[in-house]
JSON list of C-alpha atoms in Angstrom, two decimals:
[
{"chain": "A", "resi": 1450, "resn": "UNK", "atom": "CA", "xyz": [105.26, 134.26, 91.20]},
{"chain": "A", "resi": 1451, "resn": "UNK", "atom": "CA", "xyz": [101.56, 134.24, 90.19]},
{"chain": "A", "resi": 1452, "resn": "UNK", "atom": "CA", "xyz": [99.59, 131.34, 91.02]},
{"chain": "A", "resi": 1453, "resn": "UNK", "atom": "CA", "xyz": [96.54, 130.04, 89.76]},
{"chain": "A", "resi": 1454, "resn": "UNK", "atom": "CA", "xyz": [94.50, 127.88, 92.43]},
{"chain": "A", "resi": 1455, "resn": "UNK", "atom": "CA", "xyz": [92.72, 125.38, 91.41]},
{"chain": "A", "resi": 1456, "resn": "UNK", "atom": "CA", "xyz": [90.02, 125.05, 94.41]},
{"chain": "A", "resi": 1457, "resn": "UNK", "atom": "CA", "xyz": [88.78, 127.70, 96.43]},
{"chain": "A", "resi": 1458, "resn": "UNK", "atom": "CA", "xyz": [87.73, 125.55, 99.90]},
{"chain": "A", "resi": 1459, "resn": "UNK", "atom": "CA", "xyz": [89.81, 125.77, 102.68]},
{"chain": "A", "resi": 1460, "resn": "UNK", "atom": "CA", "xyz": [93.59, 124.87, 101.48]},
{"chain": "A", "resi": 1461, "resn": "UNK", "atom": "CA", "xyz": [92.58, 127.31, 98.27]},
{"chain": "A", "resi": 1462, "resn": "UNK", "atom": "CA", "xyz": [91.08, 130.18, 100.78]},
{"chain": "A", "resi": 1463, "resn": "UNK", "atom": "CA", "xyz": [94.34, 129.75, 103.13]},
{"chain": "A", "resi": 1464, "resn": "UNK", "atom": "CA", "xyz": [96.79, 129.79, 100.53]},
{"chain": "A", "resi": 1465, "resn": "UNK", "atom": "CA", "xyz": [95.80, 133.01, 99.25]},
{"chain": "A", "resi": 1466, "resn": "UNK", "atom": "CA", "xyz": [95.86, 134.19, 102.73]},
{"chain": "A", "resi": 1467, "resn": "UNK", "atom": "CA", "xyz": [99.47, 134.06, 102.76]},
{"chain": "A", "resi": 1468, "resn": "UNK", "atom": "CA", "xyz": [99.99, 135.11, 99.39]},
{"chain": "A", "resi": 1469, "resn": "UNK", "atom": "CA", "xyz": [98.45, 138.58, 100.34]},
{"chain": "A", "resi": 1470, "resn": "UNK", "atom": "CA", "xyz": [100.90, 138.74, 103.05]},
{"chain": "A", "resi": 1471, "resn": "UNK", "atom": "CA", "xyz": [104.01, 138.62, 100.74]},
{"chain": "A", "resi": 1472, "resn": "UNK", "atom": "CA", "xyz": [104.47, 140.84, 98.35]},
{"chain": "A", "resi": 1473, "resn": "UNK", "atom": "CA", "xyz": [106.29, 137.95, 95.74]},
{"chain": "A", "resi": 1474, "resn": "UNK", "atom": "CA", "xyz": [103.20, 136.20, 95.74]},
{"chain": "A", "resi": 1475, "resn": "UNK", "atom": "CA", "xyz": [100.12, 136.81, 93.58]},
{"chain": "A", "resi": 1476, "resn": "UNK", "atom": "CA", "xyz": [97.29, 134.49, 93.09]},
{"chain": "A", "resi": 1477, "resn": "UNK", "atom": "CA", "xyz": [95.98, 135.12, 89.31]},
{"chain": "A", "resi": 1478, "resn": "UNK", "atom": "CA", "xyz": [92.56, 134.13, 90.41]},
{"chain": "A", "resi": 1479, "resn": "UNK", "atom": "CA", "xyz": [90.39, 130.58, 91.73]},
{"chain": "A", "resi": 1480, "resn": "UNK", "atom": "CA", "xyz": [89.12, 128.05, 89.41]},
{"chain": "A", "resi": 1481, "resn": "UNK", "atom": "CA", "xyz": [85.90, 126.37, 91.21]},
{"chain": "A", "resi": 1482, "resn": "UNK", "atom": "CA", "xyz": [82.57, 127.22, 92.74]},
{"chain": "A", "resi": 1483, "resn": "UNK", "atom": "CA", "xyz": [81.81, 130.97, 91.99]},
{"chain": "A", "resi": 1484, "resn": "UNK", "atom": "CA", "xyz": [84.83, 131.47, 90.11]},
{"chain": "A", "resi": 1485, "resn": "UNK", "atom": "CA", "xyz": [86.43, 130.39, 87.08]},
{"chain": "A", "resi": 1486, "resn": "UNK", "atom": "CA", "xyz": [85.34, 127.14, 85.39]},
{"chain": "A", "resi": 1487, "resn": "UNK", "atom": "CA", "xyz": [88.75, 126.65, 83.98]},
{"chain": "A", "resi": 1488, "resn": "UNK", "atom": "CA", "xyz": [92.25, 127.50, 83.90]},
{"chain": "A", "resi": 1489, "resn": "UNK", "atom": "CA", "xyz": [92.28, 128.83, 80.37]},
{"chain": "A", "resi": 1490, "resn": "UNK", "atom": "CA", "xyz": [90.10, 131.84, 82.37]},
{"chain": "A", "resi": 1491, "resn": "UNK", "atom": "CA", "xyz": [93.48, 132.84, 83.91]},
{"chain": "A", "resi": 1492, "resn": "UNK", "atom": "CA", "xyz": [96.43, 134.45, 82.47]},
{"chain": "A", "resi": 1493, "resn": "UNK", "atom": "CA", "xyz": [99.89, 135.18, 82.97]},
{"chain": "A", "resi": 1494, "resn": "UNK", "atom": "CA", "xyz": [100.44, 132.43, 85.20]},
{"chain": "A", "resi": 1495, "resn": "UNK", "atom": "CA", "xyz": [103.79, 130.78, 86.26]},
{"chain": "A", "resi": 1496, "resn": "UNK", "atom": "CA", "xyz": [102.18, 127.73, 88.93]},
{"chain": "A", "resi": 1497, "resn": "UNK", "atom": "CA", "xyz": [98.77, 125.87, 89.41]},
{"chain": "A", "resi": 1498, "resn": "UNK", "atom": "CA", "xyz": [98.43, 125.06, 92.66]},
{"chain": "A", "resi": 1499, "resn": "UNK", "atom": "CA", "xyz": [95.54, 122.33, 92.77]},
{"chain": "A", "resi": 1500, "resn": "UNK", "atom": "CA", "xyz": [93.85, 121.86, 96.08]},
{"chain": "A", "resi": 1501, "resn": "UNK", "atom": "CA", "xyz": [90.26, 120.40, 94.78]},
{"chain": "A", "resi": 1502, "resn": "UNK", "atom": "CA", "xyz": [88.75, 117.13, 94.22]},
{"chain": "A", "resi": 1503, "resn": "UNK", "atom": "CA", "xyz": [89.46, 114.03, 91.22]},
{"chain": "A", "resi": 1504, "resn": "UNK", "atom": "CA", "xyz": [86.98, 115.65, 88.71]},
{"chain": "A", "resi": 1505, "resn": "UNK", "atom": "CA", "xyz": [88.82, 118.80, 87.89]},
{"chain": "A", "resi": 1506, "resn": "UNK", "atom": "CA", "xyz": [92.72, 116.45, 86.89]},
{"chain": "A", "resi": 1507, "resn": "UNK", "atom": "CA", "xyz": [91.06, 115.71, 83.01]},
{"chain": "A", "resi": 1508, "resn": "UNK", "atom": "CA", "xyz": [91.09, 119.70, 82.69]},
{"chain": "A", "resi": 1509, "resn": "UNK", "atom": "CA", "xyz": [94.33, 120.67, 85.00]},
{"chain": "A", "resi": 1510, "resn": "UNK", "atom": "CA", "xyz": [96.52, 117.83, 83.31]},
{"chain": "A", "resi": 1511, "resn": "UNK", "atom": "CA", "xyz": [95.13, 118.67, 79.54]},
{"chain": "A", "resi": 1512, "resn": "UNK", "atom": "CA", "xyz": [95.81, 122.81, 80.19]},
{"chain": "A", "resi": 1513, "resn": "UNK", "atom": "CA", "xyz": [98.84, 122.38, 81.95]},
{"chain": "A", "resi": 1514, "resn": "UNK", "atom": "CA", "xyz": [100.56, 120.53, 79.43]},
{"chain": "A", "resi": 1515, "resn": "UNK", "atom": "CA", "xyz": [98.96, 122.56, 76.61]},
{"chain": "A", "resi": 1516, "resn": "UNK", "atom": "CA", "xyz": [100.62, 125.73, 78.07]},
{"chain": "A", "resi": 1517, "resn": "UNK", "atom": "CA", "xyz": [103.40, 124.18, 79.97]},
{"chain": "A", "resi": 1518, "resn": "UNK", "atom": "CA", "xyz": [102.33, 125.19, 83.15]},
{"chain": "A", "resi": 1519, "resn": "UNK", "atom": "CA", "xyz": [104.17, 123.46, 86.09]},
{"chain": "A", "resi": 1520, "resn": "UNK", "atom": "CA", "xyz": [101.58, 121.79, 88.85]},
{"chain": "A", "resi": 1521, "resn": "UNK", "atom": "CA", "xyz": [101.37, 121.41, 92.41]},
{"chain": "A", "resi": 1522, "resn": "UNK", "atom": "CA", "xyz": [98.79, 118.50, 92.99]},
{"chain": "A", "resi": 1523, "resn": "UNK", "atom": "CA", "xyz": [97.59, 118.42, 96.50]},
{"chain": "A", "resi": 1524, "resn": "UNK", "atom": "CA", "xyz": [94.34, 116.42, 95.63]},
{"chain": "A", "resi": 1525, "resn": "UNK", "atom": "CA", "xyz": [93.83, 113.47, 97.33]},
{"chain": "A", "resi": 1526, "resn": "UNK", "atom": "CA", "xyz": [91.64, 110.41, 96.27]},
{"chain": "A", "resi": 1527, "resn": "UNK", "atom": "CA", "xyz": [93.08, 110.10, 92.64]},
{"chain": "A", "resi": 1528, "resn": "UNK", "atom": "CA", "xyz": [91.92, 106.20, 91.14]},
{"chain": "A", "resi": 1529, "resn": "UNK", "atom": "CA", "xyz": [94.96, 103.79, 89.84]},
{"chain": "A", "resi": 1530, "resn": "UNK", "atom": "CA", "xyz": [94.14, 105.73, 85.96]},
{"chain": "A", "resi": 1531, "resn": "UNK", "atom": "CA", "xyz": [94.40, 109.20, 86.90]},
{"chain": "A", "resi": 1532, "resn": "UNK", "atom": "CA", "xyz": [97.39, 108.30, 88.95]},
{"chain": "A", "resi": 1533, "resn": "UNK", "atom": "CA", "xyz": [98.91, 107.19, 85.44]},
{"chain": "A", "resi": 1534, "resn": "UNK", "atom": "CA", "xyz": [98.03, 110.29, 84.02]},
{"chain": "A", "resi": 1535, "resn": "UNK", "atom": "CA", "xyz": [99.78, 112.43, 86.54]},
{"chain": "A", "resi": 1536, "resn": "UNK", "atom": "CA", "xyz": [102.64, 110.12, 85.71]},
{"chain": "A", "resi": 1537, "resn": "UNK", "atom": "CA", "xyz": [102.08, 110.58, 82.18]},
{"chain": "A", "resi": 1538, "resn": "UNK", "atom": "CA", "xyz": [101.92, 114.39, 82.33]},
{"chain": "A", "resi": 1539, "resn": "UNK", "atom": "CA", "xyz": [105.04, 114.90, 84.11]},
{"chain": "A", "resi": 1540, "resn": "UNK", "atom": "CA", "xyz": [106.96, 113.75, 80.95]},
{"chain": "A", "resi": 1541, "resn": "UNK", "atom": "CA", "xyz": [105.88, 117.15, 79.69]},
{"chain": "A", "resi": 1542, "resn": "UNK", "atom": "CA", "xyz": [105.99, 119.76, 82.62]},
{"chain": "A", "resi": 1543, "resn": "UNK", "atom": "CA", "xyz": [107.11, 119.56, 86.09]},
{"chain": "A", "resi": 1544, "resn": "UNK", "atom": "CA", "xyz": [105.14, 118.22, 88.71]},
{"chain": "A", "resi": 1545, "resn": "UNK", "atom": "CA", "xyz": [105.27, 118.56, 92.52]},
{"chain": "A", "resi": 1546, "resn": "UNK", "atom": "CA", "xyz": [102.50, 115.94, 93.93]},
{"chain": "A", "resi": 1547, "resn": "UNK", "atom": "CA", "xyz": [102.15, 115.05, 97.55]},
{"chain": "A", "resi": 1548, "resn": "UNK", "atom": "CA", "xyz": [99.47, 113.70, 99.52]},
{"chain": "A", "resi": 1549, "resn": "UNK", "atom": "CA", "xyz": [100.89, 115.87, 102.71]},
{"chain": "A", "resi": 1550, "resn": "UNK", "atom": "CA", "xyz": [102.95, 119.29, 102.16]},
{"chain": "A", "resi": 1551, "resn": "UNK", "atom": "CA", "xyz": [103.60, 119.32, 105.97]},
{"chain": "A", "resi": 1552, "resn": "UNK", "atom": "CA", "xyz": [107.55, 119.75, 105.52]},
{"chain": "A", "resi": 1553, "resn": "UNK", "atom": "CA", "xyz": [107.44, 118.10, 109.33]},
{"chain": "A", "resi": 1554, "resn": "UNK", "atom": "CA", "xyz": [105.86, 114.86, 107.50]},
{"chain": "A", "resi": 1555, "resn": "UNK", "atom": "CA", "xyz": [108.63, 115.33, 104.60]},
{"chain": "A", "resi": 1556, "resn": "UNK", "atom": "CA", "xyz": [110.95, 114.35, 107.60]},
{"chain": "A", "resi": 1557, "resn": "UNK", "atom": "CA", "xyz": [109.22, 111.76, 109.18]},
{"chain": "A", "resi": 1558, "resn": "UNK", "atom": "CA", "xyz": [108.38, 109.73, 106.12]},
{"chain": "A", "resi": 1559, "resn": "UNK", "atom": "CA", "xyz": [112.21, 109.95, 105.78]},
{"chain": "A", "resi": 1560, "resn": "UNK", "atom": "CA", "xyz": [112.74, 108.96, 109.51]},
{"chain": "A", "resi": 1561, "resn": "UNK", "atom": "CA", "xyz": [110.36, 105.77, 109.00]},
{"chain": "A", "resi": 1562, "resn": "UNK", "atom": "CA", "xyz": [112.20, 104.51, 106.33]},
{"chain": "A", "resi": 1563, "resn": "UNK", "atom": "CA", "xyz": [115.48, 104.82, 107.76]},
{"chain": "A", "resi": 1564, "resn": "UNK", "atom": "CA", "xyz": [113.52, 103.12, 110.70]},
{"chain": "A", "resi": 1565, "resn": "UNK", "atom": "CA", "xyz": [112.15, 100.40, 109.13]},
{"chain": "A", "resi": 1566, "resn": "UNK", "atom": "CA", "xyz": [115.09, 99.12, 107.26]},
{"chain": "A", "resi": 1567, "resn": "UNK", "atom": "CA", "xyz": [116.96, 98.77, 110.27]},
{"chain": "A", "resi": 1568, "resn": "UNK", "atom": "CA", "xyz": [114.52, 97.95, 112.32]},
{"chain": "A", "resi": 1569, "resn": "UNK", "atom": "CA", "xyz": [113.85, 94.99, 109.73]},
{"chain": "A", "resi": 1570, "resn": "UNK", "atom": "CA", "xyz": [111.38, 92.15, 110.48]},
{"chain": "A", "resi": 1571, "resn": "UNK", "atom": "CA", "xyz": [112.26, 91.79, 114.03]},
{"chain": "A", "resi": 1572, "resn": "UNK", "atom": "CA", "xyz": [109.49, 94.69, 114.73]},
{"chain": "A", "resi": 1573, "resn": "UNK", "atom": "CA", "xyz": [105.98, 94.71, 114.11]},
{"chain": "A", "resi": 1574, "resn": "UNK", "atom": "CA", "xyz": [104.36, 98.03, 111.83]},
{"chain": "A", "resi": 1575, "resn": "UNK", "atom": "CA", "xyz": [101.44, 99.66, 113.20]},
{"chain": "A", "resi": 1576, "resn": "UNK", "atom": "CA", "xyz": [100.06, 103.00, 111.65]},
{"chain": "A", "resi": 1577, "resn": "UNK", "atom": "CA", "xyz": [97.03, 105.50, 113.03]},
{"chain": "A", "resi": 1578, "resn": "UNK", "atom": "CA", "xyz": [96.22, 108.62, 111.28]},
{"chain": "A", "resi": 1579, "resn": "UNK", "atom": "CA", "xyz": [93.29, 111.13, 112.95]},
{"chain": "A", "resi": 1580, "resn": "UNK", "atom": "CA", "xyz": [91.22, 113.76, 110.94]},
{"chain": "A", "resi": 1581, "resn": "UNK", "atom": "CA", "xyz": [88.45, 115.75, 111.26]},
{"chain": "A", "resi": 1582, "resn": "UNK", "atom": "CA", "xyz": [84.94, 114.29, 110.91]},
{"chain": "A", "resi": 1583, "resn": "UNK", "atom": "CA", "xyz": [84.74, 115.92, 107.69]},
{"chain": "A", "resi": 1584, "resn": "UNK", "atom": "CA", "xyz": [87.08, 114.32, 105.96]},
{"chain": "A", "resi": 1585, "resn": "UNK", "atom": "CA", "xyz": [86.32, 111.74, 102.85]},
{"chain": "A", "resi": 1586, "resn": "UNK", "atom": "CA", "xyz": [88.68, 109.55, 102.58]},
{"chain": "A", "resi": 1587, "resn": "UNK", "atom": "CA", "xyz": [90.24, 106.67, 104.70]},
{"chain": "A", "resi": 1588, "resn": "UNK", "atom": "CA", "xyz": [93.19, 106.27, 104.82]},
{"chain": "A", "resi": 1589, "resn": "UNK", "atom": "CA", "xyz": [94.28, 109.53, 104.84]},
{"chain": "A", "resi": 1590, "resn": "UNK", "atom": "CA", "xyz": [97.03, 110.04, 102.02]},
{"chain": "A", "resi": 1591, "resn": "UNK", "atom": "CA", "xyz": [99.61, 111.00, 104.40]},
{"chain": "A", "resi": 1592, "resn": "UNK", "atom": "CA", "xyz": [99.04, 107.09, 105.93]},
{"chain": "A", "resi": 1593, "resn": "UNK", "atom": "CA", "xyz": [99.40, 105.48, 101.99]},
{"chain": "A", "resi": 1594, "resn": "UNK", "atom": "CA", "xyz": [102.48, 107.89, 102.31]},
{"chain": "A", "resi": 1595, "resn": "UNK", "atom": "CA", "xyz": [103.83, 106.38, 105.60]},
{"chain": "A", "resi": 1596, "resn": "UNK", "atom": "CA", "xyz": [102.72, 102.89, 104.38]},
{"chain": "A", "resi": 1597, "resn": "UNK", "atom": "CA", "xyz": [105.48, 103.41, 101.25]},
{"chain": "A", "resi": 1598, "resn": "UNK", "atom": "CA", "xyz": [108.03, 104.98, 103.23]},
{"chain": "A", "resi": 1599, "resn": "UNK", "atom": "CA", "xyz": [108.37, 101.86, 105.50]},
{"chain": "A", "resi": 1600, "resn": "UNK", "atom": "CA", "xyz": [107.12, 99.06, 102.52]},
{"chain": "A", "resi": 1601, "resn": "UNK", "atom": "CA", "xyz": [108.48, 100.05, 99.48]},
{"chain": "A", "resi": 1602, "resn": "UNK", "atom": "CA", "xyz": [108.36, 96.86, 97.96]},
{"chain": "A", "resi": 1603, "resn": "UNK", "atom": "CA", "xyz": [105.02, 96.16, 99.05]},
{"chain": "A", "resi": 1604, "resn": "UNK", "atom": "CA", "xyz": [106.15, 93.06, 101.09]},
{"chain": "A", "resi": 1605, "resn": "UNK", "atom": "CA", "xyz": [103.91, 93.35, 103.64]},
{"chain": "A", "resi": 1606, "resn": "UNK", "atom": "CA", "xyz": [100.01, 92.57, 103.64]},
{"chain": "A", "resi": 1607, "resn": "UNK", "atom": "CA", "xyz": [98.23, 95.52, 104.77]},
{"chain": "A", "resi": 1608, "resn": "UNK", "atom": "CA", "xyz": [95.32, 94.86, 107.62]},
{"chain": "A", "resi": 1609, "resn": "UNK", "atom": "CA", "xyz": [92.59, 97.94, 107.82]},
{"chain": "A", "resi": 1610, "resn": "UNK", "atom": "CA", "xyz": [91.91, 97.74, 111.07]},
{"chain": "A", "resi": 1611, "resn": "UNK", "atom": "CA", "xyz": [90.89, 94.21, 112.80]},
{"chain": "A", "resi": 1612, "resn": "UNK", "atom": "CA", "xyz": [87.82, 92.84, 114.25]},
{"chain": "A", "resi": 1613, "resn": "UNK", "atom": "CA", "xyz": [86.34, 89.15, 115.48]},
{"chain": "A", "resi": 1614, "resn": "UNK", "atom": "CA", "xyz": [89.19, 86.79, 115.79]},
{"chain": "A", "resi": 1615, "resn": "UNK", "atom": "CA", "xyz": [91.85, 87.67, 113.24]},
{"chain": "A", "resi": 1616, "resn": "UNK", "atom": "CA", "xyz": [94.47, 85.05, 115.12]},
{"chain": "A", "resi": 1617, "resn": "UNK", "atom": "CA", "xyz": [97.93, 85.26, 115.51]},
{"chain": "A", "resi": 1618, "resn": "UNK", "atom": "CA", "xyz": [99.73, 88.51, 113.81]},
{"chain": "A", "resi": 1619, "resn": "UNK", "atom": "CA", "xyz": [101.10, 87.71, 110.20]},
{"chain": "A", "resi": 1620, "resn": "UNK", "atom": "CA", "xyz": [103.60, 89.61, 108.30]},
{"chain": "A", "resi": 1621, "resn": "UNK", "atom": "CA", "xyz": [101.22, 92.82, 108.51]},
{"chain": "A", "resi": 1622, "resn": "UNK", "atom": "CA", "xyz": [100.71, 96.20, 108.85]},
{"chain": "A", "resi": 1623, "resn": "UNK", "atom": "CA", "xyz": [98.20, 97.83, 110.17]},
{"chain": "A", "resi": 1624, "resn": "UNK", "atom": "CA", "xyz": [96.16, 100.71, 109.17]},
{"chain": "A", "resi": 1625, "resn": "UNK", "atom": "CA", "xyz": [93.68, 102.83, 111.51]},
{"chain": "A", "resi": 1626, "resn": "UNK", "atom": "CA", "xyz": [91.95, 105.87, 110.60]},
{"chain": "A", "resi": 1627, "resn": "UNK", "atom": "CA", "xyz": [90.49, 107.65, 113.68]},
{"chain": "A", "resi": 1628, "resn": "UNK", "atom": "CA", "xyz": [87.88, 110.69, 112.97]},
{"chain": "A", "resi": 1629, "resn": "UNK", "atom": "CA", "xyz": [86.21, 113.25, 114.95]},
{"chain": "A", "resi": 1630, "resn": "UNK", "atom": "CA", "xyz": [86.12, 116.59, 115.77]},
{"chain": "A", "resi": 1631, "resn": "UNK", "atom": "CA", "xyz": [88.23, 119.78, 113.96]},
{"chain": "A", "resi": 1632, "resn": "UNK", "atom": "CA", "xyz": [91.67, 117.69, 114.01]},
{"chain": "A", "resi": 1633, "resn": "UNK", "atom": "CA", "xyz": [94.02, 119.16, 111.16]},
{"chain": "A", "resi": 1634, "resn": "UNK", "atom": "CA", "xyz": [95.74, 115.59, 111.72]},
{"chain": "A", "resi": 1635, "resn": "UNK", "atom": "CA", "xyz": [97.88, 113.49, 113.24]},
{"chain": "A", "resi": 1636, "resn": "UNK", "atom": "CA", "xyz": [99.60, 110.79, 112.21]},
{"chain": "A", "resi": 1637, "resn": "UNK", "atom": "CA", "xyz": [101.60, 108.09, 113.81]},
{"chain": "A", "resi": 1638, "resn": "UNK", "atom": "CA", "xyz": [104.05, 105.13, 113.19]},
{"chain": "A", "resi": 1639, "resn": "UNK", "atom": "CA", "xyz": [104.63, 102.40, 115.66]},
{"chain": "A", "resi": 1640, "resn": "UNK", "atom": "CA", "xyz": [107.32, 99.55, 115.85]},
{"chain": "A", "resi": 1641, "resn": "UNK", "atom": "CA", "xyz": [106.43, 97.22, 118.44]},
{"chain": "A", "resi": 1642, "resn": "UNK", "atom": "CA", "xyz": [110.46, 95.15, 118.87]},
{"chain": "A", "resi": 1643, "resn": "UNK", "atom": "CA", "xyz": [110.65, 92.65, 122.36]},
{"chain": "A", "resi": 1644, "resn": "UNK", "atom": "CA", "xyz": [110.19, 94.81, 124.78]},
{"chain": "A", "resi": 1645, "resn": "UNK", "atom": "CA", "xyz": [111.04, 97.95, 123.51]},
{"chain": "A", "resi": 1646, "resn": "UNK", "atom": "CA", "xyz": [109.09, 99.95, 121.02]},
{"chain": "A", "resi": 1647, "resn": "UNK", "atom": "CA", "xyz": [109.77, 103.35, 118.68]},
{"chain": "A", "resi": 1648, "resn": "UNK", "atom": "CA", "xyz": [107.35, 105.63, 117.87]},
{"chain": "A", "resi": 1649, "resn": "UNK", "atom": "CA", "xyz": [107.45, 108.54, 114.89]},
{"chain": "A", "resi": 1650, "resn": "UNK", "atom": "CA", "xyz": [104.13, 110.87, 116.15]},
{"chain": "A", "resi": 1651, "resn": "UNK", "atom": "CA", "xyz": [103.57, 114.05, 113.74]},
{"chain": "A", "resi": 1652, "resn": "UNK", "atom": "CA", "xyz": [100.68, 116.68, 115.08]},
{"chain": "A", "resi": 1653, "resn": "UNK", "atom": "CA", "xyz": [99.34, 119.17, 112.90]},
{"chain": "A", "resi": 1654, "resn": "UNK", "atom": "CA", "xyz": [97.90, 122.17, 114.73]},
{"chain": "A", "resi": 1655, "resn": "UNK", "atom": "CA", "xyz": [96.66, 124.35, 111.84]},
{"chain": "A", "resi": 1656, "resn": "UNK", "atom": "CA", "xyz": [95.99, 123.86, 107.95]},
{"chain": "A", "resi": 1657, "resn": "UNK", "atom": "CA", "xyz": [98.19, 126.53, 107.22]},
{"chain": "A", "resi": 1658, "resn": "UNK", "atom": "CA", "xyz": [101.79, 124.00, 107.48]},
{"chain": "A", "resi": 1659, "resn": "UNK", "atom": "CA", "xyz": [100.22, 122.48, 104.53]},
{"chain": "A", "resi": 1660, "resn": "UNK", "atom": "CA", "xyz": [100.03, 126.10, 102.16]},
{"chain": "A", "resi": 1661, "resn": "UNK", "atom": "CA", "xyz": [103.26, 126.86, 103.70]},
{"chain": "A", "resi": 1662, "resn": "UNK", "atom": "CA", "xyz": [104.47, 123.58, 101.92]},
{"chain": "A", "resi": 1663, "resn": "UNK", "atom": "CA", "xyz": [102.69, 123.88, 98.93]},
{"chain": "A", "resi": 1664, "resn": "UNK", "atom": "CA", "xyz": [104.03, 126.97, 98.17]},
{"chain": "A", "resi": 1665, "resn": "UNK", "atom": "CA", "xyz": [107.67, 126.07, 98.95]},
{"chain": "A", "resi": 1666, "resn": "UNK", "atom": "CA", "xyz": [106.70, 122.98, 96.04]},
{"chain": "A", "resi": 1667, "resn": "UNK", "atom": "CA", "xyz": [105.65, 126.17, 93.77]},
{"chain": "A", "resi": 1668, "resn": "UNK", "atom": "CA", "xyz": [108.46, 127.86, 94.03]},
{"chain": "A", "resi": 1669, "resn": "UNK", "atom": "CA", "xyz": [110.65, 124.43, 93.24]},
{"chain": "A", "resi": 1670, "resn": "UNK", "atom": "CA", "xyz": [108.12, 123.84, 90.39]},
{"chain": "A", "resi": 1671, "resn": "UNK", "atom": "CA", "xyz": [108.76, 127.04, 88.54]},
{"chain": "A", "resi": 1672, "resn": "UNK", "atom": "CA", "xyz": [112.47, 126.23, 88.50]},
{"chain": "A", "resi": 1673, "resn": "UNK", "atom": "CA", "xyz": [112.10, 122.43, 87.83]},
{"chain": "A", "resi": 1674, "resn": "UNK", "atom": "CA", "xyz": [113.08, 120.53, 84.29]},
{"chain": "A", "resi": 1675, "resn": "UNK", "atom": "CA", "xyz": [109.71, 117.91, 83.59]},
{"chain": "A", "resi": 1676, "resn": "UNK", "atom": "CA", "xyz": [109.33, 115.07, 86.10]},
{"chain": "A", "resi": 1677, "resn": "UNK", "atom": "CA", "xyz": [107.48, 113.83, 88.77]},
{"chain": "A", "resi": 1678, "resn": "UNK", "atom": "CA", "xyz": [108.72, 115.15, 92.31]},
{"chain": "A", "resi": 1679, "resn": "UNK", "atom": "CA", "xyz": [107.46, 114.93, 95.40]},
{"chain": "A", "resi": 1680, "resn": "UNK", "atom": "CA", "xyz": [108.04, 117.07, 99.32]},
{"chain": "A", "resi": 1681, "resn": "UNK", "atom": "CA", "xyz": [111.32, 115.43, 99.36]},
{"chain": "A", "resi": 1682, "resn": "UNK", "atom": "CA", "xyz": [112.38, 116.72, 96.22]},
{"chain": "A", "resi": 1683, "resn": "UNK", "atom": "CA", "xyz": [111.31, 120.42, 97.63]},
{"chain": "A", "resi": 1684, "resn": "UNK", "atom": "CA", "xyz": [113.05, 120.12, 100.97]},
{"chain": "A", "resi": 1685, "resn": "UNK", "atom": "CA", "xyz": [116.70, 117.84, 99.85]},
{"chain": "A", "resi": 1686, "resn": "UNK", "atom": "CA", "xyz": [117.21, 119.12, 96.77]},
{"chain": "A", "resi": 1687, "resn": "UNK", "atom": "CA", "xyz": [115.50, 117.40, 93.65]},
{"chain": "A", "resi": 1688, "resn": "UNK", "atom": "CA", "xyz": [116.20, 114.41, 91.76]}
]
């Protein structure tokens, strides 16, 4: 499988790692800083893997379709528009996107949903996700993930953490985003029943679970028909 990256920071950098270390693998080259500008600059390619920032989807989504390439979208931040556009893309060529690639989180976002429909509205919703004090955006992608898993519907009014006197709990959920330090992150779910209480805690201790995943969505993406798929997809079989 030869992979084109699409971001050469740290996700890009550790992906490759473990490409070298298999001989199946072969990353066709890095589009970004000190590399190529675009993936047109890279040939015989079966994947893009894209691990970079909102800026670069105009170019991946336009080439992609253009030469059919299936995509692995890792990028987090997207606005409401480009979100469409994924959506619009995937008509054409298949496309894994996840905001986590953690095949532990694949399970848990599972396991919350399972949770929170039986659970019902007889327990409150709390969720706190920790990252790094480098990270730029709040909430993490993984929490918007949890969020859907256990509020489909959108039923709920979501509360970004809570300050002054915000009264008596409504029909909320709560989202905190801790950061500090060189956490890879950790997320957790939390529903607080009379007097008993579940919690679903995922720790990650190492950036590399994420390549791990993303390459697992590569290899599902080169064998996929056009659609939109996500880490569930990868790990319990497809739509």
């Amino acid at each position: 499988m030869n992979i084109a990256l699409v971001g050469n920071g740290k996700m890009g950098r550790m992906i490759d790692t473990l490409c070298a270390q298999d001989e199946n693998l072969h990353v066709a080259g890095f589009v970004g800083p000190g590399a190529c500008r675009t993936l047109d600059e890279l040939a015989d390619v079966d994947v893009a893997v894209d691990f970079s920032y909102p800026g670069n989807l105009d170019m991946v989504l336009e080439t992609a379709v253009r030469r059919r390439l299936p995509l692995v979208i890792g990028t987090t931040g997207f606005s409401a528009q480009q979100a469409a556009q994924i959506r619009a893309a995937s008509a054409q060529v298949p496309v894994v996107w996840a905001n986590n690639f953690s095949t532990g989180v694949t399970v848990m976002c599972r396991l919350a949903r399972m949770a929170a429909q039986a659970l019902g509205d007889e327990f409150d919703i709390e969720i706190v996700e920790t990252h790094h004090n480098q990270k730029e955006d709040a909430p993490s992608g993984t929490a918007k993930a949890l969020l859907a898993s256990v509020d489909p519907n959108g039923a709920y009014d979501v509360v970004y953490g809570r300050e002054g006197r915000p009264g008596k709990r409504g029909r909320e959920i709560g989202m905190h985003a801790l950061r500090g330090g060189t956490v890879a992150g950790e997320h957790s779910v939390r529903f607080f029943g009379q007097m008993e209480e579940i919690e679903l805690r995922h720790r990650a201790d190492s950036r590399e679970i994420f390549a791990r995943g993303a390459l697992k969505a590569a290899a599902f993406a080169v064998k996929a028909q056009p659609g939109l798929y996500d880490m569930e997809d990868v790990l319990f079989g497809g739509k």
